C-alpha positions as YAML, in Angstrom:
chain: A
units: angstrom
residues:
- id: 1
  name: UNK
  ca: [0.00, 0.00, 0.00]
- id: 2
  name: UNK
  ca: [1.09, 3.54, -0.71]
- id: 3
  name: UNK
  ca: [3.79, 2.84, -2.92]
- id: 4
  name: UNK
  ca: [2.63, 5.01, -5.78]
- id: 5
  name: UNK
  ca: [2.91, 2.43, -8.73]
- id: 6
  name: UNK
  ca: [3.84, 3.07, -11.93]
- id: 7
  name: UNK
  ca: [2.50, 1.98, -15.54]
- id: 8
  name: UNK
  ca: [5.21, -0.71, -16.17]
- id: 9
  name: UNK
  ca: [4.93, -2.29, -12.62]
- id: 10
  name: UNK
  ca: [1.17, -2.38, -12.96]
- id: 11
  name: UNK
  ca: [1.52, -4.34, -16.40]
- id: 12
  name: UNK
  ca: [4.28, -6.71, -14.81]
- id: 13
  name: UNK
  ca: [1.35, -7.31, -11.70]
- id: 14
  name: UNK
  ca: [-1.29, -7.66, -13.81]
- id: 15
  name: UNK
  ca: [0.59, -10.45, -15.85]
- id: 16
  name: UNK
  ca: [1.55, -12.07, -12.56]
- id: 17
  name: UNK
  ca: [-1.79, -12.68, -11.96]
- id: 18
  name: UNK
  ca: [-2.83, -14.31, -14.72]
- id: 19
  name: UNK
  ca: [-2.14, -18.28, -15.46]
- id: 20
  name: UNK
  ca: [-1.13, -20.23, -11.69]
- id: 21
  name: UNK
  ca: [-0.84, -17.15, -9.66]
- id: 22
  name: UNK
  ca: [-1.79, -18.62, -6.14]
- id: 23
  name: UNK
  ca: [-2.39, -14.72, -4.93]
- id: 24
  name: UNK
  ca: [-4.89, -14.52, -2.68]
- id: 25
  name: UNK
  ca: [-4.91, -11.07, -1.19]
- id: 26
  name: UNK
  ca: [-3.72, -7.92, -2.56]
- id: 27
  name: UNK
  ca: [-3.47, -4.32, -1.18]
- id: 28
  name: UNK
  ca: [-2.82, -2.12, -3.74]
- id: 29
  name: UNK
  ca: [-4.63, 0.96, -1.30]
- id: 30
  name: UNK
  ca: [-3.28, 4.62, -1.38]
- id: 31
  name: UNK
  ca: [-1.03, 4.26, -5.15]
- id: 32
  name: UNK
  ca: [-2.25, 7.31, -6.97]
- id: 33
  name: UNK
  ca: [-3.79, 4.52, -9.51]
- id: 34
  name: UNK
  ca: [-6.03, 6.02, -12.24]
- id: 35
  name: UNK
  ca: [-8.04, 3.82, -15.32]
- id: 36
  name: UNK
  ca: [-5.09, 3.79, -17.26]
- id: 37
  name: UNK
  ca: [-2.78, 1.96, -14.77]
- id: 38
  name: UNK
  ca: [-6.22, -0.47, -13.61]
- id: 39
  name: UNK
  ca: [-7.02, -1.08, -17.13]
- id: 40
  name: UNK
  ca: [-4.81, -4.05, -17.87]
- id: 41
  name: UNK
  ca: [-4.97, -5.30, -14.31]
- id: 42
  name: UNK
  ca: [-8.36, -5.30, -14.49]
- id: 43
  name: UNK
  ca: [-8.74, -7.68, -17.80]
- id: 44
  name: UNK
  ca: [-6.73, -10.16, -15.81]
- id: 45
  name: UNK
  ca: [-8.75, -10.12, -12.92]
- id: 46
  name: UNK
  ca: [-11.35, -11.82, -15.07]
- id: 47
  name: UNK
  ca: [-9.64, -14.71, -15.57]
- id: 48
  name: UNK
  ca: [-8.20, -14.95, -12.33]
- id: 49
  name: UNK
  ca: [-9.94, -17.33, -9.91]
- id: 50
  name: UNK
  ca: [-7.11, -17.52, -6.76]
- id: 51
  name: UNK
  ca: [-7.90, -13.56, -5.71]
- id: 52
  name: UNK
  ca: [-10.43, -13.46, -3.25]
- id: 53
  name: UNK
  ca: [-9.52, -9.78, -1.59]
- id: 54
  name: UNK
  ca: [-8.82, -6.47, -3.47]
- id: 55
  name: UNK
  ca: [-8.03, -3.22, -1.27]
- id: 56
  name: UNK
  ca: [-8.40, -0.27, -3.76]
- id: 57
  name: UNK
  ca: [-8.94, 1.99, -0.85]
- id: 58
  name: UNK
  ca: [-7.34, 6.05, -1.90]
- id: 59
  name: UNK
  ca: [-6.95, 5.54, -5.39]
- id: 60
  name: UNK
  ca: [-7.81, 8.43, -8.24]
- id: 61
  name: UNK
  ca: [-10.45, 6.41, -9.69]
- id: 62
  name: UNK
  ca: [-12.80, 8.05, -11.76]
- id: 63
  name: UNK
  ca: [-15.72, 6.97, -13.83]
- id: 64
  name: UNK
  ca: [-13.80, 4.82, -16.81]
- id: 65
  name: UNK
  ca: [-11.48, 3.14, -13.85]
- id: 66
  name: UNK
  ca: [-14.70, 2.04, -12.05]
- id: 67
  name: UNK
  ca: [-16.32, 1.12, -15.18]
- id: 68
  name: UNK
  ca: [-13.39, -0.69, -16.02]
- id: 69
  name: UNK
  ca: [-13.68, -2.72, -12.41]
- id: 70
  name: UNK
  ca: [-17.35, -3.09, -12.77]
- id: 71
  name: UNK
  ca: [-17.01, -6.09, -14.47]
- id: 72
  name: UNK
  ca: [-14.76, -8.02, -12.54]
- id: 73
  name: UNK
  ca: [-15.96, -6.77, -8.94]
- id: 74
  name: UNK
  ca: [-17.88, -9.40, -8.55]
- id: 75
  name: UNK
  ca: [-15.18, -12.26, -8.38]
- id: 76
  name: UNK
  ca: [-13.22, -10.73, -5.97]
- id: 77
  name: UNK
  ca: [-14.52, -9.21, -2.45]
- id: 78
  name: UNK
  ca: [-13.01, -5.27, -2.48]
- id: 79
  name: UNK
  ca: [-12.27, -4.20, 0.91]
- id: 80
  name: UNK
  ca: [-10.86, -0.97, 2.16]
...
């Protein structure tokens, strides 16, 4: 949390996550992350089945990076 993530770290996490990631909890809370650093992480939360908590907490979300989340929201319980 609160490591203010960057672009090319986001891309690396979100392909961590896809295929036999065994991540179950992930705190990504308090990173300055917008819909352009949650869009690719987001696409692989769909086909991730292991993740079963998501802190988003203090992001910059607006309404494309929540639309963007919508979808996969329901796989995963959010917590902040």
């Amino acid at each position: 949390a609160g490591n203010n993530l960057r672009l090319p770290v986001m891309k690396r996490l979100s392909m961590a996550l896809s295929g036999k990631s065994n991540l179950k909890l992930l705190d990504l809370s308090s990173n300055g992350l917008t819909a352009d650093y949650i869009k690719p992480f987001a696409q692989q939360l769909k086909t991730n089945s292991k993740l079963m908590h998501l802190n988003l907490a203090n992001n910059a979300f607006d309404a494309a990076a929540i639309a963007l989340l919508a979808g996969v929201i329901d796989k995963v319980c959010l917590f902040h």
